[in-house]
Tab-separated table of C-alpha atoms and ligand atoms in Angstrom:
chain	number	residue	atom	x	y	z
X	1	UNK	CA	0.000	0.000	0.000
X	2	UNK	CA	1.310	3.574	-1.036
X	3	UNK	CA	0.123	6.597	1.476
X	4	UNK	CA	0.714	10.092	0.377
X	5	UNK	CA	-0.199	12.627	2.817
X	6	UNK	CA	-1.450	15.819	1.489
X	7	UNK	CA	-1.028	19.012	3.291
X	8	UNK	CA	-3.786	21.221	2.333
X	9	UNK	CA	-5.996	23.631	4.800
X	10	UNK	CA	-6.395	20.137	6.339
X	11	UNK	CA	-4.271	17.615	6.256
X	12	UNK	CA	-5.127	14.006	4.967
X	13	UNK	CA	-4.199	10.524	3.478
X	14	UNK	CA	-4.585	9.298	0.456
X	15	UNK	CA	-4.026	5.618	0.245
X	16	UNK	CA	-3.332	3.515	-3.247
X	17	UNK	CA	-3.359	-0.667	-2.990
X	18	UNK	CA	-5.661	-2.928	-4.144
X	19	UNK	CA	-8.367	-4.243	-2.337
X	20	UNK	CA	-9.162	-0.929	-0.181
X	21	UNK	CA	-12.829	-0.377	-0.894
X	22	UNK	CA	-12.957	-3.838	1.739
X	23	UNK	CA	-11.425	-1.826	3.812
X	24	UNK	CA	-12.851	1.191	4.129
X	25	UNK	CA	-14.641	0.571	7.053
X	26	UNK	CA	-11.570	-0.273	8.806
X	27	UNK	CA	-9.710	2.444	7.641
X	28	UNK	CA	-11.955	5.466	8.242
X	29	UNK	CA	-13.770	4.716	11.184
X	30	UNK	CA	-10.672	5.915	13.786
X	31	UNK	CA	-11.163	9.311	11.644
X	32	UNK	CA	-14.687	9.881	12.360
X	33	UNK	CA	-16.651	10.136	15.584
X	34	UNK	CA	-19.943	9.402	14.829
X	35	UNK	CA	-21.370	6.300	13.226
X	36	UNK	CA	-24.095	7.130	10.813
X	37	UNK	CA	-22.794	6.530	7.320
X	38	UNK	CA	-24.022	7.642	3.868
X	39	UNK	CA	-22.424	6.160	0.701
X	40	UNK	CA	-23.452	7.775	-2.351
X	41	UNK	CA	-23.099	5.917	-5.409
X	42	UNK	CA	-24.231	5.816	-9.152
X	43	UNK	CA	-25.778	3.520	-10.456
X	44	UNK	CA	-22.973	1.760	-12.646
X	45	UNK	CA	-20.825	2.041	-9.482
X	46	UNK	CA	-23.538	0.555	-6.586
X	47	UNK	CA	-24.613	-2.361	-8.224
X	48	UNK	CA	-20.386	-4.075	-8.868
X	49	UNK	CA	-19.142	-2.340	-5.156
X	50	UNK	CA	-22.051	-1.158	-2.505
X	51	UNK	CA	-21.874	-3.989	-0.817
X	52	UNK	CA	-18.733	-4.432	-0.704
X	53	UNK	CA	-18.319	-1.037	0.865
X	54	UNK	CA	-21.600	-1.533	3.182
X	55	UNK	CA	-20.259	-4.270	4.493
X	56	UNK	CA	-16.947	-2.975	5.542
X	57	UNK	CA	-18.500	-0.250	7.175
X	58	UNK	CA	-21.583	-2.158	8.785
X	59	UNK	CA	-17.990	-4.496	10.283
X	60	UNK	CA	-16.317	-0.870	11.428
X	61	UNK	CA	-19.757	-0.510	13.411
X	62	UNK	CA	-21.098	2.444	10.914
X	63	UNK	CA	-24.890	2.380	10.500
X	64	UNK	CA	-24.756	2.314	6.646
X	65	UNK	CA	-28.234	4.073	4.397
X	66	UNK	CA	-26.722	4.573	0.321
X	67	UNK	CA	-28.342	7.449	-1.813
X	68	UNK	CA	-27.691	6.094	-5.005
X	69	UNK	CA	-28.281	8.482	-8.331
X	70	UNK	CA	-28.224	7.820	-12.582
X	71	UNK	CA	-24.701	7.559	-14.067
X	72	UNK	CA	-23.586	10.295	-15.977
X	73	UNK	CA	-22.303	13.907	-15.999
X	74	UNK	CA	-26.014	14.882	-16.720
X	75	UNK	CA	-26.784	13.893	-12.940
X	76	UNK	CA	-24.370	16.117	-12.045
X	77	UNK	CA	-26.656	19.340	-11.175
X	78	UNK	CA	-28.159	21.049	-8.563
X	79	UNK	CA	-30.911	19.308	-8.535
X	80	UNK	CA	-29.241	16.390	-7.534
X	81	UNK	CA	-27.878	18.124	-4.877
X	82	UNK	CA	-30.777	19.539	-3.343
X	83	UNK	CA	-32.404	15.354	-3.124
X	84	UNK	CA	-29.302	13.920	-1.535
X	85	UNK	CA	-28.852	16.942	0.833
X	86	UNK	CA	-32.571	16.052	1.574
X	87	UNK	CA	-31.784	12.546	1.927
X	88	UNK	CA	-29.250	13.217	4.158
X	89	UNK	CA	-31.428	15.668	6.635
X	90	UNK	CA	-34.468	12.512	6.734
X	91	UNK	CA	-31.733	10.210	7.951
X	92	UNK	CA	-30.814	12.782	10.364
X	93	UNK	CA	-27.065	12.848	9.942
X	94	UNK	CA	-25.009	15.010	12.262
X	95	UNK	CA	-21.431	17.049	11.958
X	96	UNK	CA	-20.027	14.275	13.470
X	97	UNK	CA	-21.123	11.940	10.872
X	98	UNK	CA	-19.859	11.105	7.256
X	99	UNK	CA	-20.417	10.832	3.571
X	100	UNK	CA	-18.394	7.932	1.728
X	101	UNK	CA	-18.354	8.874	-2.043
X	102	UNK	CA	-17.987	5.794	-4.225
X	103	UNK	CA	-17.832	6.058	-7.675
X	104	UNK	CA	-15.857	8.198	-10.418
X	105	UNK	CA	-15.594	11.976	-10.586
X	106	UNK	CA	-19.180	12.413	-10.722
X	107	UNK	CA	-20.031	10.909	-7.511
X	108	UNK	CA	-16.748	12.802	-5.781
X	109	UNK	CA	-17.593	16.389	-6.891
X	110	UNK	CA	-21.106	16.119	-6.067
X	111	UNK	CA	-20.772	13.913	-2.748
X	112	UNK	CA	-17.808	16.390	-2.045
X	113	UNK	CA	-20.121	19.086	-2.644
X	114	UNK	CA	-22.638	17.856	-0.508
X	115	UNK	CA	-20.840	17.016	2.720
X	116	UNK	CA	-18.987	20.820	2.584
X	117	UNK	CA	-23.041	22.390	2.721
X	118	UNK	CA	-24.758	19.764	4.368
X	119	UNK	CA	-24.723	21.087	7.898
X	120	UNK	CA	-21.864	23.700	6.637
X	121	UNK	CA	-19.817	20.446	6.730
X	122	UNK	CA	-19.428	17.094	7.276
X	123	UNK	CA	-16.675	14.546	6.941
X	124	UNK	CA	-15.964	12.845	3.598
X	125	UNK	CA	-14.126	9.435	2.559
X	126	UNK	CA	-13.651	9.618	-1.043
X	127	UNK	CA	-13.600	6.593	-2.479
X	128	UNK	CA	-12.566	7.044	-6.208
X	129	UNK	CA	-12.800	4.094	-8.467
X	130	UNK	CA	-12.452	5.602	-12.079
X	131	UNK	CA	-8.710	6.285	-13.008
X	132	UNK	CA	-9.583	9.965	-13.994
X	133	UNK	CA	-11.219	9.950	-10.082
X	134	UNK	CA	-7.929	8.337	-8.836
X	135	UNK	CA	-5.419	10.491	-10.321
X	136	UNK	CA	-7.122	14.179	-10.402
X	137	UNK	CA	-9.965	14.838	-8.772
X	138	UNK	CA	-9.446	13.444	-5.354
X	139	UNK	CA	-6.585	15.754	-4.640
X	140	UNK	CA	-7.192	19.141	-4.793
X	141	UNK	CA	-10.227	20.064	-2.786
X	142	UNK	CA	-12.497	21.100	-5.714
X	143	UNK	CA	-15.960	20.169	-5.433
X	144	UNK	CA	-19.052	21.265	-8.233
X	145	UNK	CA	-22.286	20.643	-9.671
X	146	UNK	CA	-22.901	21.913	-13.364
X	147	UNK	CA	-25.164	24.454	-14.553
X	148	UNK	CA	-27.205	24.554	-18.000
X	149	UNK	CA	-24.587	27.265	-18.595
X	150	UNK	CA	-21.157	25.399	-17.988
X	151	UNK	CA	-19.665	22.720	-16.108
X	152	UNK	CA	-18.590	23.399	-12.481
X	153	UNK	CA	-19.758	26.276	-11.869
X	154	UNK	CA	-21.315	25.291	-8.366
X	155	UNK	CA	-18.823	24.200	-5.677
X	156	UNK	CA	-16.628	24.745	-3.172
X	157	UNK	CA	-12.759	24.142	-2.123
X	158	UNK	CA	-13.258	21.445	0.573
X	159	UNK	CA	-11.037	18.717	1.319
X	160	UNK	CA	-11.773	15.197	2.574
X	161	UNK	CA	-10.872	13.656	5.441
X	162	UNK	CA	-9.586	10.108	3.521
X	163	UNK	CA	-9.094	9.213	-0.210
X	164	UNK	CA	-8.825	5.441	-0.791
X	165	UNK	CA	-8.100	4.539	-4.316
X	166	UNK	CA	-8.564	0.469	-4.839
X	167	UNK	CA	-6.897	-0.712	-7.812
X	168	UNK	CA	-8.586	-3.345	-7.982
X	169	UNK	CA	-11.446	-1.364	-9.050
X	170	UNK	CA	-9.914	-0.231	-12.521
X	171	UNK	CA	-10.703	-3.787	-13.500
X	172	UNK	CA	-14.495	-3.299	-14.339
X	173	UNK	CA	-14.100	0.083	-16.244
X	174	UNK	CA	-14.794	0.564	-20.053
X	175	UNK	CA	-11.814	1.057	-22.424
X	176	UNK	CA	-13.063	4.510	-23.200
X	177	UNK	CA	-13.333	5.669	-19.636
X	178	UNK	CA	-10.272	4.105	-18.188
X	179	UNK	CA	-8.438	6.349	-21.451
X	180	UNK	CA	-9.725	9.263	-20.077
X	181	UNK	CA	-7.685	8.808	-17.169
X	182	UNK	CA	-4.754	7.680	-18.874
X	183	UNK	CA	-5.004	10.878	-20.621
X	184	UNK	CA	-4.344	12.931	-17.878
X	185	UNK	CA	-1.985	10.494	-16.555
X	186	UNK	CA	0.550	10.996	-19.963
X	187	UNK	CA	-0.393	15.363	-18.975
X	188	UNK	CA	1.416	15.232	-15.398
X	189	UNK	CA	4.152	13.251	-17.220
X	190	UNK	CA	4.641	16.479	-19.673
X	191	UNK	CA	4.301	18.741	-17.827
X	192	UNK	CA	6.250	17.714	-14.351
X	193	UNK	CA	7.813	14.063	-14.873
X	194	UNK	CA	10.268	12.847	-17.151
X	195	UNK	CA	10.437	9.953	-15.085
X	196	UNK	CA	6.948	9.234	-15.359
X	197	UNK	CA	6.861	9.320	-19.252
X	198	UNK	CA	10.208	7.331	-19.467
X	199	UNK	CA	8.189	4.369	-17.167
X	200	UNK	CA	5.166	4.665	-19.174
X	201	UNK	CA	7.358	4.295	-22.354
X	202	UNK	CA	9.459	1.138	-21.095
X	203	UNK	CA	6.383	-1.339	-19.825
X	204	UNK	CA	3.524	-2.446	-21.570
X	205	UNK	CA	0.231	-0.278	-21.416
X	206	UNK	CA	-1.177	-0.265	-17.525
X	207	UNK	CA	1.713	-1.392	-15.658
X	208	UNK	CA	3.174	0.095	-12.549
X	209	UNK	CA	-0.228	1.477	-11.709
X	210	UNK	CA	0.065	1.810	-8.128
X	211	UNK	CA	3.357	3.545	-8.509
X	212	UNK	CA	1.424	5.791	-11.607
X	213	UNK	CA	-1.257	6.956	-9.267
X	214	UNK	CA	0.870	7.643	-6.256
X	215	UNK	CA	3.573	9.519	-9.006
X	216	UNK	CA	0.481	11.993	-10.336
X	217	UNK	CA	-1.054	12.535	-7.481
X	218	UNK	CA	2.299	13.960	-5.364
X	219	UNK	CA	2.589	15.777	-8.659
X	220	UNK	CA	-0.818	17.470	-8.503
X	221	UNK	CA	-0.530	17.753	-4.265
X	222	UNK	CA	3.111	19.901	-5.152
X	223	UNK	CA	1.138	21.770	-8.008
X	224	UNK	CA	-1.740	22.385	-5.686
X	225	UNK	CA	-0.173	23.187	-2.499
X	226	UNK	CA	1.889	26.035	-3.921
X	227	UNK	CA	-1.224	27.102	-4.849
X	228	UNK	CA	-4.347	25.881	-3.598
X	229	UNK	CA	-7.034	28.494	-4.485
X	230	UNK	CA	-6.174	27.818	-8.715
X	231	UNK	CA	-4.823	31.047	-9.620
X	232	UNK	CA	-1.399	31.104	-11.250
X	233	UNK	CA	1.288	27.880	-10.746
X	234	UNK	CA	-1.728	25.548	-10.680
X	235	UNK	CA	-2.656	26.571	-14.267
X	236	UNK	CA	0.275	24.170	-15.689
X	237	UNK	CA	-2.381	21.460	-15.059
X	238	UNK	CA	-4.791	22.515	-17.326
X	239	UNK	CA	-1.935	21.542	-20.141
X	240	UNK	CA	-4.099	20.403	-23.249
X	241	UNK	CA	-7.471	21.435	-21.453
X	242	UNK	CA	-7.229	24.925	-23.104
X	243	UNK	CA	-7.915	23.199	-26.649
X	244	UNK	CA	-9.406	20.200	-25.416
X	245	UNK	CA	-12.504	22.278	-23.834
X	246	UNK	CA	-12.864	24.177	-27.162
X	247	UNK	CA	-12.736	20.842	-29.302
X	248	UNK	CA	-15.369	19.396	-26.427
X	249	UNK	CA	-17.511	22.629	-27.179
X	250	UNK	CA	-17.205	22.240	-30.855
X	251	UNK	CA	-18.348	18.586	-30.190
X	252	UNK	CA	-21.459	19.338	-28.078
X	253	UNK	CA	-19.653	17.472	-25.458
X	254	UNK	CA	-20.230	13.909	-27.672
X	255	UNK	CA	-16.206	13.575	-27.393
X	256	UNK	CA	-14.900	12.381	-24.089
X	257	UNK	CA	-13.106	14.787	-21.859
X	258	UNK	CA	-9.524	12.857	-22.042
X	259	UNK	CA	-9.708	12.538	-25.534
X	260	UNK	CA	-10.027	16.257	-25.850
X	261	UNK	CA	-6.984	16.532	-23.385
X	262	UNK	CA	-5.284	14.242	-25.978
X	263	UNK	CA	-5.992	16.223	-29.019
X	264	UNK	CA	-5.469	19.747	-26.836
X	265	UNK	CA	-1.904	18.336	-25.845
X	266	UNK	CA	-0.742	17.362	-29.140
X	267	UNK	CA	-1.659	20.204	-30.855
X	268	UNK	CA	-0.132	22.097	-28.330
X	269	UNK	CA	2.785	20.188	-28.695
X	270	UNK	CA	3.304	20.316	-32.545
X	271	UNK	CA	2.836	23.640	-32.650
X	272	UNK	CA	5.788	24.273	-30.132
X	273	UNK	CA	7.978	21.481	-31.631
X	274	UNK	CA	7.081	23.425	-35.147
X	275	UNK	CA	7.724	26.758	-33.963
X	276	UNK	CA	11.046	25.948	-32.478
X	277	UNK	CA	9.988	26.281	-28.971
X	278	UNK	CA	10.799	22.604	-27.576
X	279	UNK	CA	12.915	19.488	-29.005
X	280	UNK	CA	11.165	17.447	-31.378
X	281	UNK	CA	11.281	14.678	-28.646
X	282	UNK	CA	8.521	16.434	-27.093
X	283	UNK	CA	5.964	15.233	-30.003
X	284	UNK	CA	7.735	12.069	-30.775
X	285	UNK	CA	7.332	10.748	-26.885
X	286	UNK	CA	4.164	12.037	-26.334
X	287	UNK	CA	2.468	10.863	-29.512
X	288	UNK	CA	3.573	7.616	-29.262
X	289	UNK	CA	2.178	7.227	-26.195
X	290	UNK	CA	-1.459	8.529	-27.182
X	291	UNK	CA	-1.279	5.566	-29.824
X	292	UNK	CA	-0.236	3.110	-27.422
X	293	UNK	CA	-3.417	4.487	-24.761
X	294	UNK	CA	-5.486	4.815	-27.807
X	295	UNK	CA	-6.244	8.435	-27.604
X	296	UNK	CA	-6.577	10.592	-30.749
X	297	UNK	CA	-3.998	13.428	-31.629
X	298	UNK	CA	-6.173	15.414	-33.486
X	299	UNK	CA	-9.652	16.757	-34.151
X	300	UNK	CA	-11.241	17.373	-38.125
X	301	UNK	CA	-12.962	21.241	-36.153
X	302	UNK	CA	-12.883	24.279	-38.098
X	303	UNK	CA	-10.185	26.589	-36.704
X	304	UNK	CA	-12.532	29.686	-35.995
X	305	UNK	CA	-14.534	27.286	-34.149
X	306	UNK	CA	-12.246	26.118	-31.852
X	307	UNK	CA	-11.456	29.744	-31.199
X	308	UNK	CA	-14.877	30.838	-30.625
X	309	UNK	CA	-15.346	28.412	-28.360
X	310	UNK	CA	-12.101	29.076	-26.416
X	311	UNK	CA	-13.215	32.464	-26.046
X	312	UNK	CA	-16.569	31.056	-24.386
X	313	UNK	CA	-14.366	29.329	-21.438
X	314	UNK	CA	-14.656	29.908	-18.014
X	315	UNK	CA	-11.349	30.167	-17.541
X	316	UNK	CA	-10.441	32.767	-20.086
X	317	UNK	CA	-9.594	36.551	-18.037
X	318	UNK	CA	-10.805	39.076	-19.931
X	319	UNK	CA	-8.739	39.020	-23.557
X	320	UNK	CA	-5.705	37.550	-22.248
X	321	UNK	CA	-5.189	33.779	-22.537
X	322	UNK	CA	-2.623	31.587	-20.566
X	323	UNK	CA	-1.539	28.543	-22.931
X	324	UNK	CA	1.001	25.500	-21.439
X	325	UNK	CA	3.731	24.774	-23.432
X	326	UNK	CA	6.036	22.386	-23.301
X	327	UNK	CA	9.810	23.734	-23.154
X	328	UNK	CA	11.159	20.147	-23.121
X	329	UNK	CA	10.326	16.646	-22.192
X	330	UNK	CA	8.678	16.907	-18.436
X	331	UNK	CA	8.389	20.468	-17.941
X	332	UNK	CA	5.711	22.886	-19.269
X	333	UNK	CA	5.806	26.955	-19.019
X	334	UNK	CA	2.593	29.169	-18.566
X	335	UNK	CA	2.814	31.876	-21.852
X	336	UNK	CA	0.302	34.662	-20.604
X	337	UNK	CA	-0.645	35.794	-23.942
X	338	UNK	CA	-3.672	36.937	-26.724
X	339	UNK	CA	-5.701	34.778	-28.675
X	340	UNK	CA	-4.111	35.896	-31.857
X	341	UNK	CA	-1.486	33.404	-30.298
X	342	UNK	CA	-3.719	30.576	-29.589
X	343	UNK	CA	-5.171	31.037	-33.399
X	344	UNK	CA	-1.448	30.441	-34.374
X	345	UNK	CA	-0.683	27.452	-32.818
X	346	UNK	CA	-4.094	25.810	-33.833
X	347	UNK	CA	-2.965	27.180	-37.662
X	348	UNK	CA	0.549	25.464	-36.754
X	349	UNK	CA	-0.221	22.094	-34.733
X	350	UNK	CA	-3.492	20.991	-36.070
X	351	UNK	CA	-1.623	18.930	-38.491
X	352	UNK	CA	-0.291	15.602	-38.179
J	1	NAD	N1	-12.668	17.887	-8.606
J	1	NAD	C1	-11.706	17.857	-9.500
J	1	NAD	O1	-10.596	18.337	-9.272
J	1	NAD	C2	-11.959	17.173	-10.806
J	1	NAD	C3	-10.883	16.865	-11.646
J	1	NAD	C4	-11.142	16.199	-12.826
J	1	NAD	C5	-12.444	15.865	-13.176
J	1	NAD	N2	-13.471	16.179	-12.351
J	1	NAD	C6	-14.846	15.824	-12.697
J	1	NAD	O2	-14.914	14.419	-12.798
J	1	NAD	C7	-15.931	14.058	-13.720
J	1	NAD	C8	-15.369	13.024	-14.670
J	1	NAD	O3	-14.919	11.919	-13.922
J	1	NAD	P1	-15.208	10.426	-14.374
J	1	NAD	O4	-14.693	10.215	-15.748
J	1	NAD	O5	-14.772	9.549	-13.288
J	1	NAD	O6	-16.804	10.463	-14.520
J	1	NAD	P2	-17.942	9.513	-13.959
J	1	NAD	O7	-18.032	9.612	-12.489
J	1	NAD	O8	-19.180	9.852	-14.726
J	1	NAD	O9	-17.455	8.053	-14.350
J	1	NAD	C9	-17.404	7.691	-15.710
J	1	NAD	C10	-18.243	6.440	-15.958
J	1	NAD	O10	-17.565	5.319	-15.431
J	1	NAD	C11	-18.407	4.601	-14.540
J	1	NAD	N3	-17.533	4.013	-13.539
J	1	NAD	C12	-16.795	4.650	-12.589
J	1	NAD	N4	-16.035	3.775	-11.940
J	1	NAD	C13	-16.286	2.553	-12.473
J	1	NAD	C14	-15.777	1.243	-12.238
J	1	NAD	N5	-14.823	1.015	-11.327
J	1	NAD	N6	-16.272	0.223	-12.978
J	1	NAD	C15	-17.208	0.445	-13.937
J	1	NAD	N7	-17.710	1.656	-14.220
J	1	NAD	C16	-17.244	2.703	-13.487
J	1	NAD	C17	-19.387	5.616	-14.039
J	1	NAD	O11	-20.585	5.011	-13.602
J	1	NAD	C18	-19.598	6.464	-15.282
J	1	NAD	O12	-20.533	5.850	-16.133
J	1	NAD	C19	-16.380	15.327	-14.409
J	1	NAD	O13	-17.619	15.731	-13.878
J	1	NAD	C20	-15.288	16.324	-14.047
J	1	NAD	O14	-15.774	17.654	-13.995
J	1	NAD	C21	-13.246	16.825	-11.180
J	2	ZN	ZN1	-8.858	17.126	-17.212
């Protein structure tokens, strides 16, 4: 078992092995006082791991009720919220209590969400079992619903009191989802790890994954803890998401989010490569490993479309832009710049 401790306005653990969700009972219970328990769960995740999870926790002596809601990003709204924080006050859960979040990113941000209101906050034991869950969104304290108007743009910075990330859980995702995390797995090796892209290089696809996880996420806890409210260093981690939201945009969010990461990334990357900013090892490396995860490395989108939709982000400032570049293999820069800039490197990397 790996433990990484993360430092943030509260300290935590988060612990990587396989067969942890058996465990989380166990595991949690010296952490919190009380001993009424809520799992919330979709309902891909419920049906292959609830009871695995009740039981733990029902052995750990928690009183266990599950609030269990459709899969998909399209659950992900307030109106979601408002029923579980409902469920929550029927069952008559107290500050001293917890919320166990079991599923992918979904089911963390919204959970997550819930226990930092609920009460104005209660404990919560995420329990990530997508990769994408496991390697980014169970470190960094950001919790959100979505809003007919954009994703995220409910939430709060709250952190949990235990992450437990069971390998063993990988084993029941779909190729397409488990790529999305692999996508953002082959990001923290550009932008921060060498290392990381040298070990996913030398073994065949999926190895080492304990050691992967624990790598990315003390990447994202250094990124983060420099700068835990996302405003400046934190940016590097949005490498490839700059694109990657425009080309999900252009898509009507029908392509996944790590293959727009992919595309975003490699575009990125080809356009620095071509304009003389980074050593051609850059694309090499990281487009051979997008083949070998089976993610795409480019999208057929108009270029004014991707740029109109850029300009529609969130996390665009007023006209300024900040794109990631890679300067060389493991290590990104932030370029505060225009979007006559961005235009450029789509006109410069879009092609293979
Ligand atoms: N808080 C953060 O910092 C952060 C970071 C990245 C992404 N996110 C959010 O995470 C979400 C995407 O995460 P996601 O891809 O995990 O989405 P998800 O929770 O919808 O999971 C993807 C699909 O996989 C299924 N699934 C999950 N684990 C499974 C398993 N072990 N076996 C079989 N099926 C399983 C789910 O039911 C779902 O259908 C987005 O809403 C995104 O905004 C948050
Ligand atoms: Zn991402």
């Amino acid at each position: 078992m790996t433990t990484i401790t993360v430092k943030a306005s509260r300290a935590y653990e988060v612990k990587i092995a396989p067969g942890l969700l058996a465990r989380a009972g166990e595991l949690s219970a010296p952490l919190i006082q009380g001993r009424d328990a809520v799992i919330v769960s979709d309902s891909n995740v419920w049906p292959l791991y609830g009871q695995t999870v009740r039981d733990s926790l029902e052995q750990a002596g928690f009183r266990v009720d599950a609030f269990v809601f459709p899969a998909g990003e399209s659950s992900k709204t307030p109106q979601t919220l408002v029923e579980l924080l409902t469920f929550l006050a029927r069952k008559g859960l107290t500050r001293s209590d917890a919320l166990f979040a079991l599923g992918g990113g979904v089911t963390g941000d919204m959970a997550g969400l819930a226990a930092s209101l609920y009460l104005r906050g209660v404990p919560c034991v995420q329990l990530p079992t997508s990769l994408l869950a496991m390697v980014d969104s169970s470190v960094g304290g950001k919790t959100a619903v979505d809003l007919p108007e954009g994703k995220n743009l409910v939430g709060t910075f709250t952190q949990p009191h235990l992450v437990l990330c069971d390998t063993d859980a990988l084993k029941t995702l779909s190729p397409a989802v488990e790529a999305e995390g692999w996508a953002e797995i082959i990001k923290y090796g550009m932008i921060r790890s060498r290392r990381l892209l040298d070990v996913l290089s030398a073994n065949p696809a999926g190895s080492e994954i304990e050691w992967v996880i624990a790598h990315c996420l003390e990447i994202k806890r250094d990124v983060v803890a420099s700068d835990e409210r996302d405003n400046a260093v934190r940016q590097v981690l949005n490498f490839g998401h700059t694109i990657g939201h425009a080309i999900e945009r252009c898509g009507g969010y029908s392509i996944y989010h790590g293959e727009g990461v992919a595309m975003g990334m490699a575009i990125m990357t080809r356009a620095c490569v071509r304009m003389g900013l980074c050593p051609e090892e850059c694309r090499t490396v990281l487009e051979d490993l997008l083949d070998r995860y089976h993610l795409p490395k480019t999208c057929g989108m108009k270029r004014e479309d991707l740029l109109a939709a850029a300009r529609a982000d969130k996390k665009r400032r007023g006209e300024t832009i900040t794109l990631i570049q890679p300067e060389a293999l493991g290590s990104c820069i932030l370029n505060k710049t225009d979007f006559s800039r961005l235009d450029r490197v789509l006109e410069v990397g879009m092609d293979l």
